[in-house]
Amino acid sequence: MRYSIKMDRLKASAIRAVQKKIVSKPGVISFAAGLPDPDLFPMDDLRNATLNVIDNKGKTAFQYGLTKGYAPLLEKLAERMNEKELVKCTKDNITITTGSQQGLSLAAMMFIDEGDIVLTESPSYLGGINACRPYGAAFMGVDTDDEGMVIADLEKKLKENDNVKIIYVIPNFQNPTGKAWSYNRRKEFMEVVNKYDVVVVEDNPYGEIRFKGEFIPSLKSLDTENKVMYLGSFSKILCPGLRVAYICADIEIANYAEKLKEGLDLQCNQFAQLQVYEYMTTCDIEKHIEKIQLLYKEKCDAMIEHIKNDFPKCIKYTDPEGGMFMWLELPEGMDANSLLDKSIERGVAFIPGAPFYANDGAKNTIRLNFTVPSVEEIHKGMKIFSDLLKEVCK
Ligand SMILES: Cc1ncc(COP(=O)(O)O)c(C=O)c1O
């Protein structure tokens, strides 16, 4: 078959490969997943919202709808962006997408020509990188510290490469590290970005799951020049299965997104959009988010307790204030991948960190997820994992 060159650029996900290993070993405690805790899906409220939609708005829910999205949901999301994210916008700035993953794909289609450069944090979200691959993007990791992208390195890369088209960032509780950018770094970042002809894709699926520390405004709220394409999602604050997410961006970007979606899928799932809208208008989503924050904090604290008390002191770790992940750095020269089989053998799985880097990754890094296992499983799994690390880090 004469496939397009784009097919040669696709890369299998390293996470899937680990998941395959785990599936073949039942009983393994997995810190490898990237899923929200399904016990937190608000089943009763979702059932009621769903029945209301079928009984009262069925003809709209099962009919074709607007490509941009269900108008009342667009209004509601614009309102929420104003109130919660302090972003001045109207419904014209919002486009509903099938997960924020579709927002990432749309950004790639909109901005990437062959050989264009995407700057990413080091490390970054694999799905964001993979969304850009088919279009022939080249990737460049920007140095990243505890406060966000290192400004001097960002500026150097922007100065030296005039074909940088996208800067892809996850400033809140990043996947994979769990880090959040400081306010000052966000401001400095926007000051630099404003000097260049680039778009910033701000991916924010975890921002609302802050369980410690103070709210920090999004890049979009600091965006005076319409450079930020903000991606929000219901996947982590409600449930991922409905695949309802949204872009908040300049009207020009919204118009291109609409045209692209006409060719891609005509529109997002209309029924799911009405379910989300009904849920938002008849239930208390803010209270639900507080419930998520509480449980994730408990789980994160349980994991951190073992890291602080039981891990060899040579292992560095992030202590996230929200989100679903934390990040470990083993001593230089160690390879997390070669630890994985032994760890799974003993009953604990994790994701080696190297594949999260756009180019060459640090082999001594590990991503841990704390939302899928129960608190008991975290204690049990972290005990096993600590014992293993004590044996290998000598
Ligand atoms: C940083 C980041 N962006 C985007 C996504 C995709 O989310 P969605 O379910 O909204 O497509 C994920 C999923 O885990 C993610 O971690």
Short mmCIF file of C-alpha atoms and ligand atoms in Angstrom, two decimals:
data_model
loop_
_atom_site.label_atom_id
_atom_site.label_comp_id
_atom_site.label_asym_id
_atom_site.label_seq_id
_atom_site.Cartn_x
_atom_site.Cartn_y
_atom_site.Cartn_z
CA MET A 1 0.00 0.00 0.00
CA ARG A 2 1.30 3.50 -0.79
CA TYR A 3 0.76 5.20 2.54
CA SER A 4 1.57 8.84 3.03
CA ILE A 5 4.94 9.83 4.43
CA LYS A 6 3.09 10.83 7.62
CA MET A 7 2.68 7.14 8.46
CA ASP A 8 6.47 6.72 8.57
CA ARG A 9 6.62 9.43 11.23
CA LEU A 10 4.23 7.76 13.67
CA LYS A 11 5.77 6.32 16.79
CA ALA A 12 4.29 3.65 19.06
CA SER A 13 3.68 4.88 22.60
CA ALA A 14 6.26 3.72 25.13
CA ILE A 15 3.53 3.80 27.78
CA ARG A 16 1.44 1.27 25.88
CA ALA A 17 4.45 -1.05 25.80
CA VAL A 18 4.74 -0.97 29.61
CA GLN A 19 0.99 -1.44 29.95
CA LYS A 20 1.19 -4.57 27.80
CA LYS A 21 3.80 -5.99 30.19
CA ILE A 22 1.53 -5.30 33.17
CA VAL A 23 -1.57 -6.85 31.61
CA SER A 24 0.33 -10.11 31.32
CA LYS A 25 1.05 -10.02 35.10
CA PRO A 26 -2.17 -9.88 37.09
CA GLY A 27 -1.97 -8.45 40.63
CA VAL A 28 0.73 -5.91 39.82
CA ILE A 29 0.25 -2.56 41.60
CA SER A 30 0.46 -0.02 38.84
CA PHE A 31 1.96 3.42 39.23
CA ALA A 32 2.27 3.38 35.45
CA ALA A 33 -1.19 4.45 34.38
CA GLY A 34 -2.25 7.99 33.51
CA LEU A 35 -5.91 7.65 34.36
CA PRO A 36 -8.15 9.43 36.85
CA ASP A 37 -9.61 7.38 39.73
CA PRO A 38 -12.84 5.85 38.35
CA ASP A 39 -14.35 5.71 41.86
CA LEU A 40 -14.59 9.49 41.59
CA PHE A 41 -16.81 9.53 38.52
CA PRO A 42 -20.08 11.07 39.81
CA MET A 43 -22.27 8.17 38.66
CA ASP A 44 -25.59 9.28 40.19
CA ASP A 45 -25.28 12.84 38.92
CA LEU A 46 -24.20 11.62 35.49
CA ARG A 47 -27.13 9.20 35.38
CA ASN A 48 -29.60 11.98 36.24
CA ALA A 49 -28.03 14.40 33.79
CA THR A 50 -28.10 11.76 31.06
CA LEU A 51 -31.76 10.89 31.66
CA ASN A 52 -32.68 14.59 31.69
CA VAL A 53 -30.97 15.02 28.33
CA ILE A 54 -32.76 12.03 26.80
CA ASP A 55 -36.16 12.94 28.25
CA ASN A 56 -36.09 16.68 27.67
CA LYS A 57 -33.52 17.47 24.99
CA GLY A 58 -33.31 14.20 23.04
CA LYS A 59 -34.05 15.71 19.66
CA THR A 60 -31.15 18.13 20.04
CA ALA A 61 -28.84 15.59 21.65
CA PHE A 62 -29.17 12.98 18.90
CA GLN A 63 -29.21 15.45 16.00
CA TYR A 64 -26.28 17.04 14.16
CA GLY A 65 -25.08 20.22 15.84
CA LEU A 66 -22.75 23.14 15.21
CA THR A 67 -19.13 22.38 14.33
CA LYS A 68 -17.87 24.78 17.02
CA GLY A 69 -19.93 23.01 19.65
CA TYR A 70 -23.25 23.15 21.50
CA ALA A 71 -23.93 26.89 21.91
CA PRO A 72 -25.07 26.83 25.59
CA LEU A 73 -21.93 24.85 26.47
CA LEU A 74 -19.75 27.38 24.63
CA GLU A 75 -21.41 30.17 26.67
CA LYS A 76 -20.94 28.27 29.91
CA LEU A 77 -17.27 27.58 29.22
CA ALA A 78 -16.58 31.21 28.30
CA GLU A 79 -18.21 32.23 31.59
CA ARG A 80 -16.07 29.74 33.49
CA MET A 81 -12.87 30.88 31.74
CA ASN A 82 -13.66 34.45 32.82
CA GLU A 83 -14.51 33.55 36.40
CA LYS A 84 -12.08 30.75 37.24
CA GLU A 85 -9.15 31.32 34.87
CA LEU A 86 -9.45 35.14 34.74
CA VAL A 87 -9.39 34.99 30.93
CA LYS A 88 -11.41 37.66 29.15
CA CYS A 89 -13.26 35.83 26.40
CA THR A 90 -16.66 35.16 24.86
CA LYS A 91 -18.23 32.04 23.39
CA ASP A 92 -16.69 33.02 20.01
CA ASN A 93 -13.27 32.19 21.45
CA ILE A 94 -14.31 28.67 22.44
CA THR A 95 -14.26 25.52 20.28
CA ILE A 96 -15.31 22.13 21.65
CA THR A 97 -12.82 19.34 20.89
CA THR A 98 -12.78 15.56 21.28
CA GLY A 99 -10.50 15.56 24.30
CA SER A 100 -7.72 18.12 24.52
CA GLN A 101 -5.83 15.58 22.45
CA GLN A 102 -7.82 16.81 19.45
CA GLY A 103 -6.87 20.37 20.40
CA LEU A 104 -3.22 19.30 20.18
CA SER A 105 -3.79 17.72 16.75
CA LEU A 106 -5.59 20.83 15.53
CA ALA A 107 -2.69 23.00 16.69
CA ALA A 108 -0.26 20.78 14.80
CA MET A 109 -2.38 20.91 11.62
CA MET A 110 -2.78 24.67 11.90
CA PHE A 111 0.83 25.64 12.48
CA ILE A 112 3.27 22.92 11.42
CA ASP A 113 4.88 22.64 8.02
CA GLU A 114 7.60 20.11 7.36
CA GLY A 115 10.77 20.99 9.31
CA ASP A 116 9.10 23.54 11.59
CA ILE A 117 10.20 23.41 15.19
CA VAL A 118 8.11 22.72 18.26
CA LEU A 119 9.71 23.79 21.53
CA THR A 120 8.72 21.65 24.50
CA GLU A 121 9.54 21.45 28.16
CA SER A 122 12.13 18.80 29.02
CA PRO A 123 10.44 16.37 29.64
CA SER A 124 6.94 16.86 28.18
CA TYR A 125 3.66 15.04 27.46
CA LEU A 126 4.21 12.29 24.95
CA GLY A 127 0.76 12.72 23.39
CA GLY A 128 1.51 16.37 22.63
CA ILE A 129 4.75 15.45 20.92
CA ASN A 130 3.14 12.60 19.00
CA ALA A 131 0.30 14.84 17.79
CA CYS A 132 2.88 16.97 15.96
CA ARG A 133 4.96 14.11 14.53
CA PRO A 134 2.90 13.32 11.40
CA TYR A 135 3.23 16.87 10.10
CA GLY A 136 7.02 16.67 10.00
CA ALA A 137 7.76 18.76 13.09
CA ALA A 138 11.23 18.79 14.56
CA PHE A 139 11.34 19.00 18.36
CA MET A 140 13.62 20.90 20.64
CA GLY A 141 13.51 20.54 24.40
CA VAL A 142 13.96 23.75 26.38
CA ASP A 143 15.77 23.47 29.73
CA THR A 144 13.19 23.30 32.50
CA ASP A 145 13.72 23.83 36.23
CA ASP A 146 11.39 23.85 39.24
CA GLU A 147 9.81 27.16 38.16
CA GLY A 148 9.13 26.31 34.52
CA MET A 149 10.96 26.79 31.23
CA VAL A 150 14.36 28.40 31.75
CA ILE A 151 13.97 31.81 30.11
CA ALA A 152 17.58 32.21 28.94
CA ASP A 153 17.45 28.87 27.12
CA LEU A 154 14.01 29.65 25.65
CA GLU A 155 15.21 32.99 24.33
CA LYS A 156 18.39 31.46 22.90
CA LYS A 157 16.39 28.81 21.03
CA LEU A 158 13.90 31.37 19.73
CA LYS A 159 16.72 33.68 18.57
CA GLU A 160 18.66 30.91 16.84
CA ASN A 161 15.70 29.22 15.11
CA ASP A 162 13.32 31.36 13.13
CA ASN A 163 11.19 28.35 12.19
CA VAL A 164 9.95 27.74 15.74
CA LYS A 165 6.17 27.70 15.24
CA ILE A 166 4.79 26.26 18.47
CA ILE A 167 5.88 26.42 22.09
CA TYR A 168 4.04 23.57 23.81
CA VAL A 169 3.76 23.86 27.59
CA ILE A 170 1.85 22.36 30.52
CA PRO A 171 2.33 24.94 33.28
CA ASN A 172 0.14 23.22 35.88
CA PHE A 173 1.11 19.88 37.45
CA GLN A 174 2.71 18.74 34.28
CA ASN A 175 2.48 15.26 32.89
CA PRO A 176 4.97 13.69 33.55
CA THR A 177 6.71 15.62 36.36
CA GLY A 178 3.84 17.10 38.41
CA LYS A 179 5.67 20.47 38.48
CA ALA A 180 3.88 23.82 38.28
CA TRP A 181 5.39 27.02 36.90
CA SER A 182 5.82 29.97 39.27
CA TYR A 183 3.90 33.21 38.61
CA ASN A 184 7.08 35.15 37.89
CA ARG A 185 8.24 32.60 35.36
CA ARG A 186 4.87 32.76 33.61
CA LYS A 187 5.17 36.54 33.35
CA GLU A 188 8.76 36.39 32.10
CA PHE A 189 7.79 33.68 29.62
CA MET A 190 5.00 35.81 28.13
CA GLU A 191 7.31 38.84 27.89
CA VAL A 192 9.78 36.83 25.81
CA VAL A 193 7.15 35.09 23.73
CA ASN A 194 5.54 38.41 22.82
CA LYS A 195 8.71 39.37 20.94
CA TYR A 196 8.44 36.41 18.52
CA ASP A 197 5.99 35.20 15.90
CA VAL A 198 5.01 31.94 17.60
CA VAL A 199 1.94 30.38 19.13
CA VAL A 200 1.96 29.08 22.69
CA VAL A 201 -0.10 25.93 23.18
CA GLU A 202 -1.00 25.97 26.87
CA ASP A 203 -2.28 22.52 27.80
CA ASN A 204 -4.12 22.68 31.12
CA PRO A 205 -5.96 19.46 31.94
CA TYR A 206 -4.70 19.38 35.55
CA GLY A 207 -4.90 23.04 36.64
CA GLU A 208 -8.11 22.61 38.62
CA ILE A 209 -6.75 19.66 40.56
CA ARG A 210 -4.64 21.83 42.86
CA PHE A 211 -4.64 20.26 46.32
CA LYS A 212 -1.93 22.40 47.94
CA GLY A 213 -0.60 25.94 47.59
CA GLU A 214 -2.05 29.00 45.91
CA PHE A 215 -3.84 29.37 42.56
CA ILE A 216 -1.47 30.69 39.87
CA PRO A 217 -3.03 32.42 36.84
CA SER A 218 -2.78 30.71 33.47
CA LEU A 219 -0.57 31.98 30.65
CA LYS A 220 -3.77 32.73 28.74
CA SER A 221 -4.82 35.18 31.44
CA LEU A 222 -1.48 37.00 30.97
CA ASP A 223 -1.76 36.91 27.17
CA THR A 224 -1.98 40.51 25.93
CA GLU A 225 -1.11 39.70 22.30
CA ASN A 226 -3.43 36.75 21.55
CA LYS A 227 -0.56 34.32 21.32
CA VAL A 228 -1.89 31.59 23.58
CA MET A 229 -4.04 28.71 22.42
CA TYR A 230 -5.40 27.38 25.70
CA LEU A 231 -6.63 23.79 26.00
CA GLY A 232 -9.03 22.80 28.78
CA SER A 233 -10.63 19.40 29.38
CA PHE A 234 -13.29 17.63 31.40
CA SER A 235 -11.24 14.43 31.39
CA LYS A 236 -9.67 14.91 34.80
CA ILE A 237 -12.39 16.94 36.55
CA LEU A 238 -15.38 14.85 35.42
CA CYS A 239 -14.51 11.80 33.30
CA PRO A 240 -12.41 11.15 30.20
CA GLY A 241 -14.87 8.78 28.50
CA LEU A 242 -17.16 11.56 27.31
CA ARG A 243 -14.19 13.11 25.46
CA VAL A 244 -15.38 16.68 25.98
CA ALA A 245 -12.68 19.36 25.99
CA TYR A 246 -12.22 22.82 24.55
CA ILE A 247 -9.90 25.37 23.02
CA CYS A 248 -9.98 28.97 24.21
CA ALA A 249 -8.15 31.15 21.70
CA ASP A 250 -8.14 34.13 19.38
CA ILE A 251 -11.07 34.26 16.90
CA GLU A 252 -8.72 33.60 13.99
CA ILE A 253 -7.58 30.33 15.60
CA ALA A 254 -11.20 29.46 16.45
CA ASN A 255 -12.16 29.97 12.80
CA TYR A 256 -9.37 27.72 11.55
CA ALA A 257 -10.28 25.09 14.14
CA GLU A 258 -13.86 25.15 12.89
CA LYS A 259 -12.77 24.72 9.27
CA LEU A 260 -10.43 21.86 10.16
CA LYS A 261 -13.12 20.11 12.18
CA GLU A 262 -15.51 20.33 9.23
CA GLY A 263 -13.15 17.97 7.45
CA LEU A 264 -12.20 15.88 10.47
CA ASP A 265 -15.41 15.00 12.27
CA LEU A 266 -18.00 17.70 11.44
CA GLN A 267 -18.48 18.21 15.17
CA CYS A 268 -17.82 16.58 18.55
CA ASN A 269 -20.24 14.08 20.02
CA GLN A 270 -23.42 16.10 20.48
CA PHE A 271 -24.91 13.84 23.16
CA ALA A 272 -21.75 14.03 25.29
CA GLN A 273 -21.72 17.83 25.03
CA LEU A 274 -25.31 17.98 26.27
CA GLN A 275 -24.49 15.54 29.09
CA VAL A 276 -21.64 17.79 30.23
CA TYR A 277 -23.79 20.91 29.92
CA GLU A 278 -26.64 19.31 31.89
CA TYR A 279 -24.19 18.13 34.54
CA MET A 280 -22.68 21.60 34.83
CA THR A 281 -26.01 23.35 35.14
CA THR A 282 -27.81 20.94 37.48
CA CYS A 283 -24.96 19.62 39.66
CA ASP A 284 -22.19 21.23 41.68
CA ILE A 285 -19.02 20.64 39.66
CA GLU A 286 -16.94 22.83 41.98
CA LYS A 287 -17.86 20.64 44.94
CA HIS A 288 -17.04 17.58 42.89
CA ILE A 289 -13.61 18.99 42.03
CA GLU A 290 -12.99 19.57 45.78
CA LYS A 291 -13.70 15.88 46.34
CA ILE A 292 -11.14 14.94 43.68
CA GLN A 293 -8.57 17.29 45.22
CA LEU A 294 -9.05 15.77 48.67
CA LEU A 295 -8.60 12.17 47.60
CA TYR A 296 -5.67 12.90 45.28
CA LYS A 297 -3.98 14.82 48.09
CA GLU A 298 -4.36 11.82 50.38
CA LYS A 299 -2.88 9.53 47.73
CA CYS A 300 -0.05 11.90 46.86
CA ASP A 301 0.79 12.34 50.56
CA ALA A 302 0.90 8.55 51.02
CA MET A 303 3.40 8.23 48.18
CA ILE A 304 5.54 11.14 49.38
CA GLU A 305 5.63 9.70 52.90
CA HIS A 306 7.37 6.56 51.59
CA ILE A 307 9.73 8.55 49.39
CA LYS A 308 10.77 10.73 52.33
CA ASN A 309 11.09 7.92 54.86
CA ASP A 310 12.14 4.85 52.90
CA PHE A 311 13.83 5.82 49.63
CA PRO A 312 17.62 6.05 49.41
CA LYS A 313 18.55 9.70 49.88
CA CYS A 314 20.30 9.87 46.50
CA ILE A 315 16.95 9.78 44.70
CA LYS A 316 15.49 13.17 43.78
CA TYR A 317 11.73 13.62 43.55
CA THR A 318 9.07 16.23 42.85
CA ASP A 319 6.48 17.00 45.53
CA PRO A 320 3.46 18.04 43.43
CA GLU A 321 0.82 20.51 44.60
CA GLY A 322 -1.76 18.98 42.28
CA GLY A 323 -2.40 16.75 39.29
CA MET A 324 -1.77 13.03 39.02
CA PHE A 325 1.98 12.44 38.71
CA MET A 326 5.34 12.74 40.38
CA TRP A 327 8.84 12.34 38.95
CA LEU A 328 11.90 10.55 40.26
CA GLU A 329 15.53 11.03 39.32
CA LEU A 330 17.75 8.07 40.13
CA PRO A 331 21.52 8.61 40.45
CA GLU A 332 23.33 9.49 37.23
CA GLY A 333 24.21 6.42 35.16
CA MET A 334 21.27 4.32 36.31
CA ASP A 335 18.74 3.08 33.73
CA ALA A 336 15.10 3.03 34.86
CA ASN A 337 14.20 0.77 31.96
CA SER A 338 16.45 -2.00 33.19
CA LEU A 339 14.77 -1.75 36.63
CA LEU A 340 11.30 -2.16 35.22
CA ASP A 341 11.21 -5.92 34.63
CA LYS A 342 12.56 -6.62 38.13
CA SER A 343 10.03 -4.23 39.61
CA ILE A 344 7.10 -5.80 37.75
CA GLU A 345 8.37 -9.22 38.84
CA ARG A 346 8.03 -8.05 42.46
CA GLY A 347 4.58 -6.59 41.83
CA VAL A 348 5.04 -2.88 41.06
CA ALA A 349 4.95 -1.09 37.71
CA PHE A 350 6.08 2.40 36.74
CA ILE A 351 6.90 4.27 33.53
CA PRO A 352 10.57 4.93 32.71
CA GLY A 353 10.95 8.66 32.01
CA ALA A 354 13.19 8.70 28.90
CA PRO A 355 10.37 8.56 26.29
CA PHE A 356 8.87 11.78 27.68
CA TYR A 357 11.70 13.81 26.21
CA ALA A 358 11.29 15.14 22.69
CA ASN A 359 14.88 14.25 21.83
CA ASP A 360 17.29 12.19 23.92
CA GLY A 361 15.81 11.52 27.34
CA ALA A 362 17.37 11.10 30.77
CA LYS A 363 17.41 7.33 31.29
CA ASN A 364 17.58 7.65 35.08
CA THR A 365 14.07 9.11 35.41
CA ILE A 366 10.71 7.59 36.37
CA ARG A 367 7.09 8.78 36.26
CA LEU A 368 4.81 7.63 39.08
CA ASN A 369 1.03 7.97 39.00
CA PHE A 370 -0.79 8.20 42.32
CA THR A 371 -4.44 8.45 41.25
CA VAL A 372 -5.24 4.93 40.07
CA PRO A 373 -4.03 2.76 43.00
CA SER A 374 -5.91 2.93 46.31
CA VAL A 375 -4.16 4.40 49.37
CA GLU A 376 -3.59 0.85 50.66
CA GLU A 377 -2.07 -0.20 47.34
CA ILE A 378 0.18 2.87 47.40
CA HIS A 379 1.53 1.88 50.83
CA LYS A 380 2.03 -1.73 49.78
CA GLY A 381 3.52 -0.88 46.37
CA MET A 382 5.83 1.84 47.66
CA LYS A 383 7.19 -0.51 50.34
CA ILE A 384 8.11 -3.05 47.63
CA PHE A 385 9.53 -0.33 45.40
CA SER A 386 11.59 1.23 48.23
CA ASP A 387 13.12 -2.16 49.05
CA LEU A 388 14.08 -2.64 45.42
CA LEU A 389 15.60 0.85 45.17
CA LYS A 390 17.61 0.27 48.35
CA GLU A 391 19.10 -2.83 46.74
CA VAL A 392 20.03 -1.17 43.46
CA CYS A 393 21.12 2.31 44.62
CA LYS A 394 24.24 1.50 46.55
C1 LIG B 1 -0.83 16.96 29.45
C2 LIG B 1 -1.97 16.26 28.80
N1 LIG B 1 -2.58 16.83 27.76
C3 LIG B 1 -3.62 16.24 27.14
C4 LIG B 1 -4.10 15.01 27.56
C5 LIG B 1 -5.27 14.42 26.83
O1 LIG B 1 -6.42 14.61 27.56
P1 LIG B 1 -7.87 14.49 26.96
O2 LIG B 1 -8.52 13.34 27.66
O3 LIG B 1 -8.55 15.78 27.28
O4 LIG B 1 -7.75 14.27 25.50
C6 LIG B 1 -3.49 14.37 28.62
C7 LIG B 1 -3.97 13.06 29.06
O5 LIG B 1 -3.51 12.43 29.94
C8 LIG B 1 -2.40 15.01 29.27
O6 LIG B 1 -1.76 14.45 30.30
#
